[in-house]
Amino acid sequence: MALFVQKFGGTSVGDLERIQRVAERIEETIRAGHQVVVVLSAMSGETDRLMRLAHEVTSHPDDRELDVLLSSGERVTIALLAMALRGRGINARSFTGRQVGIVTNSSHTRARIAKVMASPVRQALAEGVVPVVAGFQGVNERSEVTTLGRGGSDLTAVALAASLKADRCMIFTDVAGVYTADPKVVPSARKIHKLSYEEMLELASLGANVLQSRSVEFAAKYGVPVEVKSSFQEGDGTLVTHEDADMERAVVSGVAGDRNQAKITIVGVPDRPGIAADLFSAVAGASISVDMIIQNVSQGSLADISFTVPRTDLPRALPMMEKAKTELGAQTIEVKDEIAKVSIVGVGMRSHSGVASRMFQALSREGINILMISTSEIKISCVLDERDLDSAINALHQEFALNEPVQD
Ligand code: ADP
Ligand code: ASP
Ligand code: MG
């Protein structure tokens, strides 16, 4: 008998027919003699719909109230699935984040998990009850509802799997696994059989949102084996686990694209020690993650500093930059938000040279202009115009022959 945490994403519970199909799948696993803890997302589009409602009510909705609102989507699906399972003669019980004891910090809309009690889930399992847990939500120390950032049901599933020492955390979604690129952008993308935590973390944080990046971080930290697979068809998915000899030995494992990007340039800042420190400590204080940074010396003793932030953080970053502009005596602030980032990822890059030049040549052949570049040991990223993103992803997928099976 194995213990599985099975998470079903929004499309998998998008309507009542699909909820019945999920119930059927869970029933099969239970009848095969395994224990299952279910984690659910809200119905597809529901979190976006709630978000739109909030922004129709006011342009800057309060984060605490936003969490109360957004967490309601998952309450609907857990109750419906628990009913569907009970209708099939399976003893199931729904649990909110508070009821399972998912305790987070107080960063509303992007809370981090501090601890997972999980005792009500253990108790339910011991009684032969199937726990159906609301993903994406927790409570802070004052019992206020928090949410774990977009895609956060993946994190709920991984955190529960770690706490329960489950045999596997299965993430059921609308594609059959993790592919060499988003199959909706590159139709010839190939499913990867097995992937290291390190590569998956890079892919996820660079825009492959098939898994939430924080869930991968958590899985790596606690060694949780994660399998991404289809809700709609049978068959193996992609196993994300520790790097081993059985993994593909490609130089580049995958290509990712991210549209949630914006570039801010502070023009004409005095070029003296301490300026960058002052500027970026203000941004970090608001937990906005700055990605690429470029400083150019313009005329005389003035410099321009450009950096990228998630586009969704622009409304919070800009007032801070206006303040910094005045304090530092800078000239103007320029914002470009129709940009995107394309990245290639692979542990094989550690031992191969010339990968970056192949990337730049492939983009140049498509006539794509690179605005910024950054590299690390296992990835290279380029910022470009958003309208070039899909052709950049396709060109890189082809350049590194990612549709072809890897030769060992
Ligand atoms: P869910 O609602 O099940 O959580 P998501 O929309 O969060 O589903 O994640 C699945 C989607 O991730 C896929 O439909 C696919 O378009 C996208 N995706 C992006 N990059 C990849 C990739 N490399 N492999 C597979 N899917 C990817
Ligand atoms: N419903 C939440 C979202 O859309 C959480 C999730 O689906 O993982 O982001
Ligand atoms: Mg998701």
Coordinates of C-alpha atoms and ligand atoms in Angstrom, one line a residue:
M1 CA 0.0 0.0 0.0
A2 CA 1.4 3.4 -1.0
L3 CA 0.4 6.9 0.1
F4 CA -0.1 9.4 -2.8
V5 CA -0.8 13.0 -2.7
Q6 CA -2.8 13.7 -5.9
K7 CA -3.3 17.3 -7.0
F8 CA -5.8 18.2 -9.7
G9 CA -5.4 21.6 -11.4
G10 CA -8.1 24.0 -12.6
T11 CA -8.9 22.5 -16.0
S12 CA -9.1 19.0 -14.4
V13 CA -12.0 20.3 -12.1
G14 CA -13.3 22.8 -14.6
D15 CA -16.9 21.4 -14.7
L16 CA -19.0 18.8 -13.0
E17 CA -18.3 16.2 -15.6
R18 CA -14.6 16.6 -15.0
I19 CA -15.1 16.5 -11.2
Q20 CA -16.8 13.1 -11.7
R21 CA -13.9 12.0 -13.8
V22 CA -11.5 13.0 -11.0
A23 CA -13.6 11.1 -8.5
E24 CA -13.5 8.0 -10.8
R25 CA -9.6 8.2 -10.9
I26 CA -9.4 8.5 -7.2
E27 CA -11.8 5.6 -6.7
E28 CA -9.6 3.4 -8.9
T29 CA -6.5 4.3 -6.8
I30 CA -8.3 3.5 -3.6
R31 CA -9.8 0.3 -4.9
A32 CA -6.2 -0.7 -5.9
G33 CA -5.4 -0.6 -2.2
H34 CA -3.6 2.8 -1.9
Q35 CA -4.2 5.8 0.3
V36 CA -4.8 9.1 -1.4
V37 CA -4.8 12.7 -0.1
V38 CA -6.4 14.9 -2.7
V39 CA -5.4 18.6 -3.2
L40 CA -7.6 20.7 -5.5
S41 CA -7.4 24.0 -7.4
A42 CA -10.4 26.2 -8.1
M43 CA -12.3 25.6 -11.4
S44 CA -10.3 27.0 -14.3
G45 CA -10.6 30.7 -14.8
E46 CA -12.2 31.1 -11.3
T47 CA -9.2 32.8 -9.6
D48 CA -8.9 35.2 -12.5
R49 CA -12.6 36.0 -12.4
L50 CA -12.4 36.7 -8.7
M51 CA -9.3 38.9 -9.3
R52 CA -11.2 40.9 -11.9
L53 CA -14.2 41.4 -9.6
A54 CA -11.8 42.8 -6.9
H55 CA -10.3 45.2 -9.4
E56 CA -13.7 46.3 -10.6
V57 CA -14.6 47.3 -7.1
T58 CA -11.5 49.3 -6.5
S59 CA -8.2 49.9 -8.4
H60 CA -6.1 48.9 -5.4
P61 CA -7.9 46.1 -3.6
D62 CA -6.6 45.4 -0.1
D63 CA -4.4 42.3 0.0
R64 CA -6.0 40.8 3.1
E65 CA -9.5 41.0 1.6
L66 CA -8.1 39.7 -1.7
D67 CA -7.0 36.6 0.0
V68 CA -10.4 36.1 1.6
L69 CA -11.9 36.4 -1.9
L70 CA -9.4 34.3 -3.8
S71 CA -9.5 31.4 -1.4
S72 CA -13.2 30.9 -2.0
G73 CA -12.6 29.3 -5.4
E74 CA -11.0 26.2 -3.8
R75 CA -13.8 25.8 -1.2
V76 CA -16.2 25.2 -4.0
T77 CA -14.2 22.4 -5.7
I78 CA -13.3 20.5 -2.5
A79 CA -16.9 20.4 -1.4
L80 CA -18.1 19.2 -4.8
L81 CA -15.4 16.5 -5.1
A82 CA -16.1 15.3 -1.6
M83 CA -19.8 15.0 -2.5
A84 CA -19.0 13.2 -5.7
L85 CA -16.7 10.7 -3.9
R86 CA -19.3 10.1 -1.2
G87 CA -21.9 9.5 -4.0
R88 CA -19.6 6.7 -5.1
G89 CA -19.6 5.1 -1.7
I90 CA -16.1 6.5 -0.7
N91 CA -15.9 8.1 2.6
A92 CA -14.3 11.5 1.8
R93 CA -14.1 14.8 3.7
S94 CA -13.2 18.3 2.6
F95 CA -10.6 20.4 4.5
T96 CA -9.7 24.1 4.1
G97 CA -6.1 25.3 4.6
R98 CA -7.0 26.4 8.1
Q99 CA -8.5 23.0 8.9
V100 CA -5.4 21.1 7.8
G101 CA -3.1 23.5 9.7
I102 CA -1.2 25.1 6.8
V103 CA 0.4 28.0 8.7
T104 CA 2.1 30.8 6.7
N105 CA 3.7 34.2 7.2
S106 CA 1.5 37.3 6.7
S107 CA 2.6 38.2 3.2
H108 CA -0.9 38.3 1.8
T109 CA -1.3 37.0 -1.8
R110 CA 2.3 35.6 -1.8
A111 CA 2.5 33.9 1.7
R112 CA 5.3 31.5 2.5
I113 CA 4.5 28.3 4.4
A114 CA 6.0 28.3 7.9
K115 CA 4.7 24.9 9.1
V116 CA 2.3 22.2 8.1
M117 CA 0.5 20.5 11.0
A118 CA -1.4 17.9 8.9
S119 CA -2.7 16.1 11.9
P120 CA -6.4 16.3 10.8
V121 CA -5.3 14.7 7.5
R122 CA -3.4 11.9 9.3
Q123 CA -6.4 11.4 11.5
A124 CA -8.7 11.1 8.5
L125 CA -6.4 8.6 6.8
A126 CA -6.3 6.5 10.0
E127 CA -10.1 6.4 9.9
G128 CA -10.2 5.3 6.3
V129 CA -11.5 8.7 5.1
V130 CA -10.1 10.4 1.9
P131 CA -9.1 13.9 2.8
V132 CA -9.9 16.5 0.0
V133 CA -7.8 19.6 0.7
A134 CA -8.1 23.1 -0.6
G135 CA -4.9 24.1 -2.4
F136 CA -3.4 27.6 -2.5
Q137 CA -4.5 28.7 1.0
G138 CA -3.3 28.8 4.5
V139 CA -3.6 31.0 7.6
N140 CA -1.2 33.2 9.4
E141 CA -0.4 33.1 13.2
R142 CA -3.5 35.3 13.8
S143 CA -5.7 32.8 11.8
E144 CA -6.2 35.2 8.9
V145 CA -6.6 33.6 5.5
T146 CA -3.6 33.9 3.2
T147 CA -2.8 32.6 -0.3
L148 CA 0.4 31.1 -1.6
G149 CA 0.8 33.0 -4.9
R150 CA -0.5 32.0 -8.4
G151 CA -0.2 28.3 -9.0
G152 CA 0.0 27.8 -5.2
S153 CA -2.0 24.5 -5.1
D154 CA 1.2 22.8 -6.4
L155 CA 2.9 24.0 -3.2
T156 CA 0.1 22.8 -1.0
A157 CA 0.4 19.4 -2.5
V158 CA 4.2 19.2 -2.2
A159 CA 4.1 20.5 1.4
L160 CA 1.5 17.9 2.4
A161 CA 3.5 15.2 0.7
A162 CA 6.6 16.2 2.6
S163 CA 4.8 16.4 5.9
L164 CA 3.1 13.0 5.4
K165 CA 6.2 11.4 3.9
A166 CA 4.1 10.4 1.0
D167 CA 5.5 8.0 -1.6
R168 CA 4.8 10.4 -4.4
C169 CA 3.2 13.8 -5.1
M170 CA 1.3 13.5 -8.4
I171 CA 0.4 16.8 -10.2
F172 CA -2.5 16.1 -12.6
T173 CA -2.8 18.7 -15.3
D174 CA -4.0 19.4 -18.9
V175 CA -0.7 18.2 -20.5
A176 CA 1.0 14.8 -20.2
G177 CA 4.1 16.0 -18.3
V178 CA 6.9 18.5 -18.5
Y179 CA 7.9 19.1 -22.1
T180 CA 11.0 20.6 -23.8
A181 CA 8.9 23.8 -24.3
D182 CA 5.3 24.8 -23.7
P183 CA 3.5 22.4 -26.1
K184 CA 0.9 25.2 -26.7
V185 CA 3.7 27.3 -28.2
V186 CA 5.9 24.5 -29.8
P187 CA 3.6 21.7 -31.1
S188 CA 6.7 19.4 -31.7
A189 CA 7.8 19.8 -28.1
R190 CA 8.8 16.4 -26.5
K191 CA 7.8 15.0 -23.1
I192 CA 10.8 14.7 -20.8
H193 CA 10.8 11.4 -18.9
K194 CA 12.8 12.4 -15.9
L195 CA 14.1 15.8 -14.8
S196 CA 16.3 17.0 -11.9
Y197 CA 14.9 19.4 -9.3
E198 CA 17.6 21.9 -10.3
E199 CA 16.5 22.0 -14.0
M200 CA 12.8 22.0 -13.1
L201 CA 13.4 24.9 -10.7
E202 CA 15.1 26.9 -13.4
L203 CA 12.4 26.1 -16.0
A204 CA 9.6 26.9 -13.6
S205 CA 11.1 30.2 -12.4
L206 CA 11.8 31.2 -16.0
G207 CA 8.2 30.8 -17.0
A208 CA 7.4 27.1 -17.5
N209 CA 4.4 27.4 -15.1
V210 CA 3.4 23.8 -15.4
L211 CA 4.8 23.7 -11.8
Q212 CA 4.8 26.6 -9.5
S213 CA 8.5 27.4 -8.8
R214 CA 8.2 27.5 -5.1
S215 CA 6.7 24.1 -5.1
V216 CA 9.8 22.8 -6.8
E217 CA 12.0 24.5 -4.3
F218 CA 10.1 22.9 -1.5
A219 CA 10.2 19.4 -3.2
A220 CA 14.0 19.7 -3.6
K221 CA 14.5 20.8 0.0
Y222 CA 12.5 17.8 1.4
G223 CA 13.3 15.3 -1.4
V224 CA 9.7 14.8 -2.5
P225 CA 9.4 12.9 -5.8
V226 CA 7.0 14.8 -8.0
E227 CA 5.3 13.3 -11.0
V228 CA 3.5 15.7 -13.5
K229 CA 0.9 13.8 -15.6
S230 CA -2.3 14.1 -17.6
S231 CA -5.7 14.1 -15.9
F232 CA -7.2 13.1 -19.2
Q233 CA -5.2 10.2 -20.4
E234 CA -3.4 7.2 -18.8
G235 CA 0.4 6.8 -19.0
D236 CA 3.6 7.9 -17.3
G237 CA 4.2 11.6 -16.9
T238 CA 7.5 13.3 -16.0
L239 CA 9.3 12.5 -12.8
V240 CA 11.1 15.3 -11.0
T241 CA 13.7 14.0 -8.6
H242 CA 17.3 14.1 -7.6
E243 CA 19.8 14.2 -10.5
D244 CA 20.8 10.6 -11.4
A245 CA 22.6 8.6 -14.1
D246 CA 19.3 7.7 -15.7
M247 CA 18.5 11.2 -16.8
E248 CA 18.8 12.5 -20.3
R249 CA 22.2 14.0 -21.1
A250 CA 21.2 16.9 -23.3
V251 CA 23.2 20.1 -23.2
V252 CA 19.9 22.0 -23.2
S253 CA 16.9 20.3 -21.6
G254 CA 14.2 22.9 -22.3
V255 CA 13.2 26.4 -23.4
A256 CA 11.0 28.7 -21.3
G257 CA 9.3 32.0 -22.0
D258 CA 8.0 34.5 -19.6
R259 CA 5.8 37.5 -20.5
N260 CA 5.5 38.7 -16.9
Q261 CA 8.4 41.1 -17.4
A262 CA 8.9 44.9 -17.3
K263 CA 12.0 47.1 -17.6
I264 CA 12.5 50.2 -15.5
T265 CA 15.3 52.7 -16.3
I266 CA 16.3 55.4 -14.0
V267 CA 18.0 58.0 -16.2
G268 CA 20.8 60.3 -15.0
V269 CA 21.6 59.1 -11.5
P270 CA 24.8 60.5 -10.0
D271 CA 27.6 57.9 -10.6
R272 CA 28.9 57.5 -7.0
P273 CA 29.3 54.7 -4.5
G274 CA 26.2 53.6 -2.6
I275 CA 23.6 54.6 -5.3
A276 CA 22.8 51.0 -6.4
A277 CA 22.6 49.9 -2.7
D278 CA 20.1 52.7 -1.9
L279 CA 18.0 52.0 -5.0
F280 CA 17.7 48.3 -4.7
S281 CA 17.3 48.1 -0.9
A282 CA 14.1 50.1 -1.4
V283 CA 12.8 47.5 -4.0
A284 CA 13.9 44.5 -1.9
G285 CA 12.1 46.0 1.1
A286 CA 8.8 45.7 -0.8
S287 CA 9.7 42.0 -1.6
I288 CA 9.8 42.8 -5.3
S289 CA 12.4 40.5 -7.0
V290 CA 14.7 42.3 -9.4
D291 CA 16.0 40.1 -12.1
M292 CA 18.5 41.6 -14.6
I293 CA 20.4 44.8 -13.9
I294 CA 22.4 46.9 -16.3
Q295 CA 24.3 50.1 -15.5
N296 CA 25.5 52.4 -18.3
V297 CA 27.6 55.5 -17.8
S298 CA 25.9 58.2 -19.8
Q299 CA 27.4 61.7 -19.9
G300 CA 29.9 63.1 -17.4
S301 CA 29.3 61.7 -13.9
L302 CA 25.8 60.5 -14.6
A303 CA 24.7 56.8 -15.1
D304 CA 21.5 55.1 -16.3
I305 CA 20.4 52.0 -14.3
S306 CA 18.0 49.6 -16.0
F307 CA 16.5 46.6 -14.3
T308 CA 13.6 44.1 -14.9
V309 CA 10.8 43.2 -12.4
P310 CA 7.7 41.1 -12.8
R311 CA 5.2 43.2 -14.7
T312 CA 2.6 42.4 -12.1
D313 CA 4.8 44.2 -9.5
L314 CA 5.1 47.5 -11.6
P315 CA 2.2 49.3 -9.7
R316 CA 4.1 48.7 -6.5
A317 CA 7.6 49.4 -7.9
L318 CA 6.9 52.7 -9.7
P319 CA 5.9 54.9 -6.7
M320 CA 9.1 53.6 -5.0
M321 CA 11.2 54.6 -8.0
E322 CA 9.6 58.0 -8.1
K323 CA 10.6 58.5 -4.5
A324 CA 14.1 57.2 -5.2
K325 CA 14.4 59.5 -8.2
T326 CA 13.8 62.6 -6.0
E327 CA 16.0 61.4 -3.2
L328 CA 18.9 60.5 -5.5
G329 CA 18.6 63.5 -7.7
A330 CA 18.0 61.4 -10.9
Q331 CA 16.5 62.9 -14.1
T332 CA 13.7 60.7 -15.3
I333 CA 12.2 57.2 -15.1
E334 CA 11.4 55.2 -18.2
V335 CA 9.2 52.1 -18.3
K336 CA 9.0 49.5 -21.0
D337 CA 6.5 46.8 -20.3
E338 CA 6.0 45.0 -23.7
I339 CA 9.1 42.9 -23.1
A340 CA 9.5 39.2 -22.4
K341 CA 12.3 36.8 -21.4
V342 CA 13.3 33.6 -23.3
S343 CA 15.6 31.1 -21.5
I344 CA 17.4 27.9 -22.2
V345 CA 18.1 25.5 -19.3
G346 CA 20.3 22.4 -19.0
V347 CA 22.8 20.9 -16.6
G348 CA 24.8 19.9 -19.7
M349 CA 25.8 23.6 -20.1
R350 CA 28.2 23.1 -17.2
S351 CA 30.5 21.0 -19.4
H352 CA 29.8 22.5 -22.9
S353 CA 31.1 25.8 -24.2
G354 CA 29.6 27.8 -27.1
V355 CA 26.0 27.4 -26.0
A356 CA 25.5 31.1 -25.6
S357 CA 26.8 31.9 -29.0
R358 CA 24.5 29.3 -30.6
M359 CA 21.6 30.9 -28.8
F360 CA 22.5 34.4 -30.0
Q361 CA 23.0 33.3 -33.6
A362 CA 19.7 31.4 -33.6
L363 CA 17.9 34.6 -32.4
S364 CA 19.8 36.8 -34.8
R365 CA 18.8 34.6 -37.8
E366 CA 15.2 35.3 -36.9
G367 CA 16.0 39.0 -36.8
I368 CA 15.3 39.2 -33.1
N369 CA 16.9 42.0 -31.2
I370 CA 18.3 41.1 -27.7
L371 CA 17.8 43.8 -25.1
M372 CA 19.4 42.2 -22.1
I373 CA 21.3 39.0 -21.3
S374 CA 22.0 37.1 -18.1
T375 CA 23.6 33.7 -17.5
S376 CA 24.1 31.3 -14.7
E377 CA 25.7 27.8 -14.5
I378 CA 22.8 26.0 -16.1
K379 CA 20.7 28.7 -17.9
I380 CA 21.0 31.6 -20.3
S381 CA 18.2 34.2 -20.6
C382 CA 17.6 37.0 -23.1
V383 CA 15.1 39.8 -22.7
L384 CA 13.4 40.8 -26.0
D385 CA 10.3 42.5 -27.4
E386 CA 7.2 40.5 -26.3
R387 CA 6.1 40.2 -29.9
D388 CA 9.2 38.1 -30.7
L389 CA 8.8 35.6 -27.8
D390 CA 7.0 32.8 -29.6
S391 CA 9.3 32.8 -32.6
A392 CA 12.3 33.0 -30.3
I393 CA 11.1 29.9 -28.4
N394 CA 10.5 28.0 -31.6
A395 CA 13.9 29.0 -33.1
L396 CA 15.8 27.9 -29.9
H397 CA 13.8 24.6 -29.7
Q398 CA 14.9 23.9 -33.3
E399 CA 18.5 25.1 -32.8
F400 CA 19.1 22.6 -30.0
A401 CA 17.1 19.8 -31.7
L402 CA 14.9 19.4 -28.6
N403 CA 12.2 17.5 -30.5
E404 CA 14.6 14.7 -31.1
P405 CA 15.2 12.0 -28.5
V406 CA 18.5 12.5 -26.7
Q407 CA 21.4 10.3 -27.6
D408 CA 23.4 9.1 -24.5
Ligands
ADP1 P1 -3.1 23.6 -13.8 O1 -4.4 24.4 -13.9 O2 -3.4 22.1 -13.9 O3 -2.3 23.9 -12.6 P2 -1.3 25.1 -15.4 O4 -2.0 26.0 -16.4 O5 -0.9 25.8 -14.1 O6 -2.3 23.9 -15.1 O7 -0.1 24.4 -16.0 C1 -0.2 23.6 -17.2 C2 0.2 24.4 -18.4 O8 1.6 24.7 -18.3 C3 0.1 23.7 -19.7 O9 -1.2 23.7 -20.2 C4 1.1 24.3 -20.6 O10 0.6 25.3 -21.5 C5 2.0 25.1 -19.6 N1 3.4 24.9 -19.8 C6 4.4 25.9 -19.9 N2 5.6 25.3 -20.1 C7 5.4 24.0 -20.1 C8 6.3 22.9 -20.3 N3 7.6 23.1 -20.4 N4 5.8 21.6 -20.3 C9 4.5 21.4 -20.1 N5 3.6 22.4 -19.9 C10 4.0 23.7 -19.9
ASP2 N1 -6.4 28.7 -8.1 C1 -5.0 29.3 -7.9 C2 -4.5 29.9 -9.2 O1 -5.2 29.9 -10.2 C3 -4.1 28.2 -7.4 C4 -3.8 27.1 -8.4 O2 -4.6 26.8 -9.3 O3 -2.8 26.4 -8.2 O4 -3.5 30.4 -9.2
MG3 MG -0.8 25.3 -12.1

